[in-house]
PDB file of C-alpha atoms in Angstrom:
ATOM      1  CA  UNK A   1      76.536  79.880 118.680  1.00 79.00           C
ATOM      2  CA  UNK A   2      75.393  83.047 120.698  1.00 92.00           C
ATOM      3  CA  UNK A   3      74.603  86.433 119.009  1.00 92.00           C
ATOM      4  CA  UNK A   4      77.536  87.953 120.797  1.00 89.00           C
ATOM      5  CA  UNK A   5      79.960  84.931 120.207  1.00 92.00           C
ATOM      6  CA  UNK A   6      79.031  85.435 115.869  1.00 94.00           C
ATOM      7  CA  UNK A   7      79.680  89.249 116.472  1.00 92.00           C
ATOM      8  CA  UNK A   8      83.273  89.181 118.277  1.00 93.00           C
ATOM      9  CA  UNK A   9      84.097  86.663 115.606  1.00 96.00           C
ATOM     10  CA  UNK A  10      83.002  89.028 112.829  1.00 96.00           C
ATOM     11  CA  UNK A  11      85.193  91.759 114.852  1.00 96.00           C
ATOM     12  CA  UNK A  12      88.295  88.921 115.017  1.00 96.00           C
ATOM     13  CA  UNK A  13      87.805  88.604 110.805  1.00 97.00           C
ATOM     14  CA  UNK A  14      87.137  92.854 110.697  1.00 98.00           C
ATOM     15  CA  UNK A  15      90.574  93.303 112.277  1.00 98.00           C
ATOM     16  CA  UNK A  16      92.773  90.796 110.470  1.00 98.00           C
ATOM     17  CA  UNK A  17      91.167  92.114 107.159  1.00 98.00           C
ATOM     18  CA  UNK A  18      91.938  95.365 108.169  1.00 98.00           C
ATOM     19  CA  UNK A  19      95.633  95.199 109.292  1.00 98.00           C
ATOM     20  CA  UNK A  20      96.339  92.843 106.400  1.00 98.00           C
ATOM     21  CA  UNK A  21      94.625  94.911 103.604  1.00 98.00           C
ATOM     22  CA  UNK A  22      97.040  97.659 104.959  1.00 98.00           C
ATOM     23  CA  UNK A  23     100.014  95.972 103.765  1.00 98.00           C
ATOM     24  CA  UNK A  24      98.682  95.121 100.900  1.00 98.00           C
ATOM     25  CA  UNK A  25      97.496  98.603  99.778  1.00 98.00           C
ATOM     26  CA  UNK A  26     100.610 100.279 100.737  1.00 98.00           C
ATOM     27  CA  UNK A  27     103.713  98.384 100.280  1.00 97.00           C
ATOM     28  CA  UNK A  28     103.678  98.764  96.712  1.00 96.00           C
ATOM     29  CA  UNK A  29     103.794 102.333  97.168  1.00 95.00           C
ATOM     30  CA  UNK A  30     106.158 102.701 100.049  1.00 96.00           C
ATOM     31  CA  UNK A  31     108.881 100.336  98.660  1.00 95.00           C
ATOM     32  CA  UNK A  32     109.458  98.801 102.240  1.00 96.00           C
ATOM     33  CA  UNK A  33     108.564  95.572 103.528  1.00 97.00           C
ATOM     34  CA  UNK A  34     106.660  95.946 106.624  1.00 98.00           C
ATOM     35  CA  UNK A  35     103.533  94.232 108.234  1.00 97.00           C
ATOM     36  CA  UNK A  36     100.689  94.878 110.906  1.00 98.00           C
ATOM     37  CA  UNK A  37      99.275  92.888 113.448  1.00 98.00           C
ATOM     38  CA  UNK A  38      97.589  92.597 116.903  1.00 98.00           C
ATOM     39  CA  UNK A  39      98.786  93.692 120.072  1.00 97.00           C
ATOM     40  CA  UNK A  40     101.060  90.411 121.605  1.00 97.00           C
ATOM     41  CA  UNK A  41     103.155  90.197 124.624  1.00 96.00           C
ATOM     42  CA  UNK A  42     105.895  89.899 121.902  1.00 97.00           C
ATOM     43  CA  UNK A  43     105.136  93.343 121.018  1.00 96.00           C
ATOM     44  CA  UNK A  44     105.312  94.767 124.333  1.00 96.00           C
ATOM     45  CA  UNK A  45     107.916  93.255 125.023  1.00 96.00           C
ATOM     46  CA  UNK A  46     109.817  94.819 121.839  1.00 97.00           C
ATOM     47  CA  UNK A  47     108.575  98.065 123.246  1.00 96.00           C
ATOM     48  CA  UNK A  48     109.843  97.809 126.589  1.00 94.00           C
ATOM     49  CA  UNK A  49     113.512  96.361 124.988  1.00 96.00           C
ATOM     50  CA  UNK A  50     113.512  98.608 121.930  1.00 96.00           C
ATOM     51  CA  UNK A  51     112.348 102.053 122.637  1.00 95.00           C
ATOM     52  CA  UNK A  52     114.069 104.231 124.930  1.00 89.00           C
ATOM     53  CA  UNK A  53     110.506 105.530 126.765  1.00 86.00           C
ATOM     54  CA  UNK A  54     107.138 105.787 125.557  1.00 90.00           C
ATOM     55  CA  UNK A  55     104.710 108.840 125.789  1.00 90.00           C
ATOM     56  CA  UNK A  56     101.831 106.225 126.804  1.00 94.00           C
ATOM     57  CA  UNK A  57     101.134 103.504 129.180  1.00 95.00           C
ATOM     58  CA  UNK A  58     100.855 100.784 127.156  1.00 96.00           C
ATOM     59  CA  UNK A  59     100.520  98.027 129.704  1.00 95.00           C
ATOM     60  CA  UNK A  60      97.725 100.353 131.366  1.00 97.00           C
ATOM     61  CA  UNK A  61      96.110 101.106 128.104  1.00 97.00           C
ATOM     62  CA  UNK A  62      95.957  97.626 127.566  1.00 96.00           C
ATOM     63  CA  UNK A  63      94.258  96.702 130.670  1.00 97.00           C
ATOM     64  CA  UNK A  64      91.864  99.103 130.493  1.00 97.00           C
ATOM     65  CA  UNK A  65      90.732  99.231 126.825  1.00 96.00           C
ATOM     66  CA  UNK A  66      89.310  95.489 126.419  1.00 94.00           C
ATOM     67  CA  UNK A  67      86.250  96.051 123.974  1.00 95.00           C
ATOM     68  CA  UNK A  68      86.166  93.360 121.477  1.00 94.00           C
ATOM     69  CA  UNK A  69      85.558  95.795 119.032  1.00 95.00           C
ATOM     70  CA  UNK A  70      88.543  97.960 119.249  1.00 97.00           C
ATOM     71  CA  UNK A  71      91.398  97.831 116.573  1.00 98.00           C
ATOM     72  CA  UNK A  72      94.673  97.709 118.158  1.00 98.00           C
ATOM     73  CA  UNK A  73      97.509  96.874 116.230  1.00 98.00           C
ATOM     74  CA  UNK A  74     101.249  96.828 115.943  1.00 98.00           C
ATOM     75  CA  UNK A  75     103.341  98.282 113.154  1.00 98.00           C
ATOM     76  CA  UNK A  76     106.551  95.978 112.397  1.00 98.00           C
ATOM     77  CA  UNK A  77     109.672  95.838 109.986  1.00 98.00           C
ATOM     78  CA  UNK A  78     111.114  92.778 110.307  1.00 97.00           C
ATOM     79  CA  UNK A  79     111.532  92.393 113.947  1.00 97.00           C
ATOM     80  CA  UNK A  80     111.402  95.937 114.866  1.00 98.00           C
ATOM     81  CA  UNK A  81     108.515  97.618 116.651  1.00 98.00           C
ATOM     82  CA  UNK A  82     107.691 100.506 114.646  1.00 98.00           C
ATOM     83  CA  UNK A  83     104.749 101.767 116.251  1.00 98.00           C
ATOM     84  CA  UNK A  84     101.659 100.760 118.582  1.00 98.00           C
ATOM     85  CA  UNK A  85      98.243 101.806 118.290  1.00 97.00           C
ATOM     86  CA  UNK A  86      94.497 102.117 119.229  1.00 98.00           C
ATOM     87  CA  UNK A  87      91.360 103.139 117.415  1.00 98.00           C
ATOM     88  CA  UNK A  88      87.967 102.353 119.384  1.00 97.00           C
ATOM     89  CA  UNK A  89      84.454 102.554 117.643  1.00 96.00           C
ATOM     90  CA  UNK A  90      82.257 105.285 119.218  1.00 91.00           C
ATOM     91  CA  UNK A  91      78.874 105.428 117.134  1.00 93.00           C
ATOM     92  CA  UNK A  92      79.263 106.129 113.687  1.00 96.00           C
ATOM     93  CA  UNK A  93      82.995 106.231 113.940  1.00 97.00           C
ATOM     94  CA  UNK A  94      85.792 105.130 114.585  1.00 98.00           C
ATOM     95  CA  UNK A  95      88.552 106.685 116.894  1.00 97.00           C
ATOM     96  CA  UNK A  96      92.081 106.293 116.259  1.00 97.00           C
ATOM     97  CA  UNK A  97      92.694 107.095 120.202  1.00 95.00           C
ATOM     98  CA  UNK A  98      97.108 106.533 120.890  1.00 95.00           C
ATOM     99  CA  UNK A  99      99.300 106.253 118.540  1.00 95.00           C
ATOM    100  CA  UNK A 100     102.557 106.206 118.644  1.00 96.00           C
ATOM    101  CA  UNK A 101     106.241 105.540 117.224  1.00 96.00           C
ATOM    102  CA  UNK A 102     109.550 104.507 117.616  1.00 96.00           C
ATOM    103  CA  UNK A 103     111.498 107.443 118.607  1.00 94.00           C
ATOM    104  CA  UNK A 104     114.666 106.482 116.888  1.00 94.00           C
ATOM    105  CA  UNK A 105     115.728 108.309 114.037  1.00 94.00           C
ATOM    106  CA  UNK A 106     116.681 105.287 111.930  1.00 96.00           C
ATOM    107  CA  UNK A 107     113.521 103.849 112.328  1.00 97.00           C
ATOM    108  CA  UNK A 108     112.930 102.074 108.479  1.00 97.00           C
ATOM    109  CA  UNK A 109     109.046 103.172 108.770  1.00 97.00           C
ATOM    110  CA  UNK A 110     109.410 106.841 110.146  1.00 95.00           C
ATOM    111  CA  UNK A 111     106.662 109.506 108.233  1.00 93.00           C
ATOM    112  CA  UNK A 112     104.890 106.693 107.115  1.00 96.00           C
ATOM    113  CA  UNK A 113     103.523 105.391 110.695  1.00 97.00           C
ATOM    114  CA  UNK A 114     100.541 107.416 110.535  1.00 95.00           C
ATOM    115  CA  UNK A 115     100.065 106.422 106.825  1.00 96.00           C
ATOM    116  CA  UNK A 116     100.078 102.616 107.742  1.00 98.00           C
ATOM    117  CA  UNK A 117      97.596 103.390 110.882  1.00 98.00           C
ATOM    118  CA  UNK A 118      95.220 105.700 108.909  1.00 97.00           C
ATOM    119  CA  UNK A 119      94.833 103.040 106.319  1.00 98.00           C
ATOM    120  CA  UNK A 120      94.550 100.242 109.129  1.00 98.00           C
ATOM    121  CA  UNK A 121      91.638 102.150 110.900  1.00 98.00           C
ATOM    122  CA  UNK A 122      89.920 103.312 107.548  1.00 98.00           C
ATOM    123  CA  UNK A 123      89.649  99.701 106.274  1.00 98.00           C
ATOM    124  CA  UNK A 124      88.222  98.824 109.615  1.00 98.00           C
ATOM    125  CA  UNK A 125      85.942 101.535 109.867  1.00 98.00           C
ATOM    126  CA  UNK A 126      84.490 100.506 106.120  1.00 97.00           C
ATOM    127  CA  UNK A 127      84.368  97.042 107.182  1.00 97.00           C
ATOM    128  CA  UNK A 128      82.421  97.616 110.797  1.00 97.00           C
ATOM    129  CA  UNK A 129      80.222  99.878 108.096  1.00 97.00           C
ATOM    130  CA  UNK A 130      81.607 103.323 109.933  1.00 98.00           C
ATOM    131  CA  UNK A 131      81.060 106.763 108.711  1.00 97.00           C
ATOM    132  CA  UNK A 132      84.260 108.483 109.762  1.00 97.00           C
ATOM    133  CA  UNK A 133      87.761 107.971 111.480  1.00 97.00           C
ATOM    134  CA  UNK A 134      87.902 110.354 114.231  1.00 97.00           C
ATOM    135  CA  UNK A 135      91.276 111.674 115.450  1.00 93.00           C
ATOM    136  CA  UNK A 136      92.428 114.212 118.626  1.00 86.00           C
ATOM    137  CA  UNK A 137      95.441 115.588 117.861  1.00 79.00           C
ATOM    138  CA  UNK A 138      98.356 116.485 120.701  1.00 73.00           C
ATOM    139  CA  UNK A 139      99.223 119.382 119.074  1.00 77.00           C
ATOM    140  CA  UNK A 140      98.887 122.484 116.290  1.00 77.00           C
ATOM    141  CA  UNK A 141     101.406 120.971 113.830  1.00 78.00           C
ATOM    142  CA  UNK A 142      99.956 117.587 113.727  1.00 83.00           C
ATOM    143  CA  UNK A 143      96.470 119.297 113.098  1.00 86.00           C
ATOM    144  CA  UNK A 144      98.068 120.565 110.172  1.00 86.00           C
ATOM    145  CA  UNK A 145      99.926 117.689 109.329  1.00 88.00           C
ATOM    146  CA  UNK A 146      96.503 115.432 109.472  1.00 91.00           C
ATOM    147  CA  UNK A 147      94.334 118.415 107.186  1.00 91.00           C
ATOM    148  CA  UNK A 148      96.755 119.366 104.346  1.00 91.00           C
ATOM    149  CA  UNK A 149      98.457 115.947 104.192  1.00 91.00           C
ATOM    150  CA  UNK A 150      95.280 113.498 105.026  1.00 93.00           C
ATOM    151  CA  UNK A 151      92.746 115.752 103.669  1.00 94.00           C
ATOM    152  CA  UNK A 152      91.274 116.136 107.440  1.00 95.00           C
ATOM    153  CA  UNK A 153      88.253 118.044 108.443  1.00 95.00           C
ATOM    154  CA  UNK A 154      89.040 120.248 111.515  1.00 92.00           C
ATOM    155  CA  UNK A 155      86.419 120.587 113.801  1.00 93.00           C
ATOM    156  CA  UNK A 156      86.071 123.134 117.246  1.00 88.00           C
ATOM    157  CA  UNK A 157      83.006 122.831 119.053  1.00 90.00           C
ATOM    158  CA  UNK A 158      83.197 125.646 121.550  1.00 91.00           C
ATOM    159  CA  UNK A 159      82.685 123.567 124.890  1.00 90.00           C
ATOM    160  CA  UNK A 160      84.631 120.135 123.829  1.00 86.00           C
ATOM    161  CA  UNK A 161      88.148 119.899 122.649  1.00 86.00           C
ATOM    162  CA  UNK A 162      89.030 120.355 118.711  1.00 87.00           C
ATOM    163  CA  UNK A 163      89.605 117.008 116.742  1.00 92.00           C
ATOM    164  CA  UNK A 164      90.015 115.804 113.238  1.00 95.00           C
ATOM    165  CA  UNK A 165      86.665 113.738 111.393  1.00 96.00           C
ATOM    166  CA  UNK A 166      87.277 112.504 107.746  1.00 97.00           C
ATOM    167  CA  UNK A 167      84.286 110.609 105.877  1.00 97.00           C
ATOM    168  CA  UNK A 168      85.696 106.736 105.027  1.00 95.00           C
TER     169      UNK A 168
END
């Protein structure tokens, strides 16, 4: 077997570990039943028949983000899409780069999407031997949300646009 054939199966193993050890961490604590896995036309398809719009282009993101080291992953109660997302390595991190959520008020997993993700990406990061999760917010409140709730670091370089590091 070739170097790279060993490595994407290593990042195959990295990813299931991660998504599962997600659900494992933090069902007890959120007290709903809910599980993680990869991106699947079943989950696009959910998206496209279950969500009223998207802010992203999934089917384009998907095309162009192929990397076999790349977490993507797809946040599910029951049968409902609860939210799709994207972190790519870059160095000594890892990026959480989209993520996004039902829109629906009822959704079962709504304020604890970005839990479930975080945890997803920061179990990935540790096992891909990562420094930091990396994060770009859209806007001021999640900034804040992401520093006083996630314990963030807020960085603004002058000539680059402000993001979010935290050490995993």
């Amino acid at each position: 077997m070739s170097e790279l054939a060993r490595a994407r199966e290593r990042y195959i193993k990295n990813k299931h570990d991660a998504r599962k050890a997600a659900v494992v961490n933090l069902e007890p604590h959120l007290q709903i039943k809910f599980h993680v896995a990869e991106w699947s036309n079943r989950c696009f398809e959910a998206m496209k028949s279950q969500w009223s719009g998207s802010e992203f282009d999934w089917e384009e993101i998907r095309r162009r983000y192929r990397e076999p080291d790349q977490l993507d992953f797809a946040i599910w109660h029951e049968d409902r899409l609860c939210a799709m997302g994207l972190a790519v390595t870059t160095g000594q991190s890892v990026k959480l780069k989209f993520i996004e959520g039902d829109a629906r008020l009822d959704c079962p997993l709504k304020g604890r999407r970005i839990l479930i993700a975080l945890e997803a990406v920061a179990n990935y990061a540790q096992a891909r031997g990562k420094k930091e999760i990396i994060l770009e917010p859209l806007n001021e409140g999640l900034v804040s949300l992401y520093e006083t709730n996630f314990g963030f670091e807020i960085v603004r370089p002058k000539n680059s646009p402000m993001f979010c590091r935290k050490k995993v």
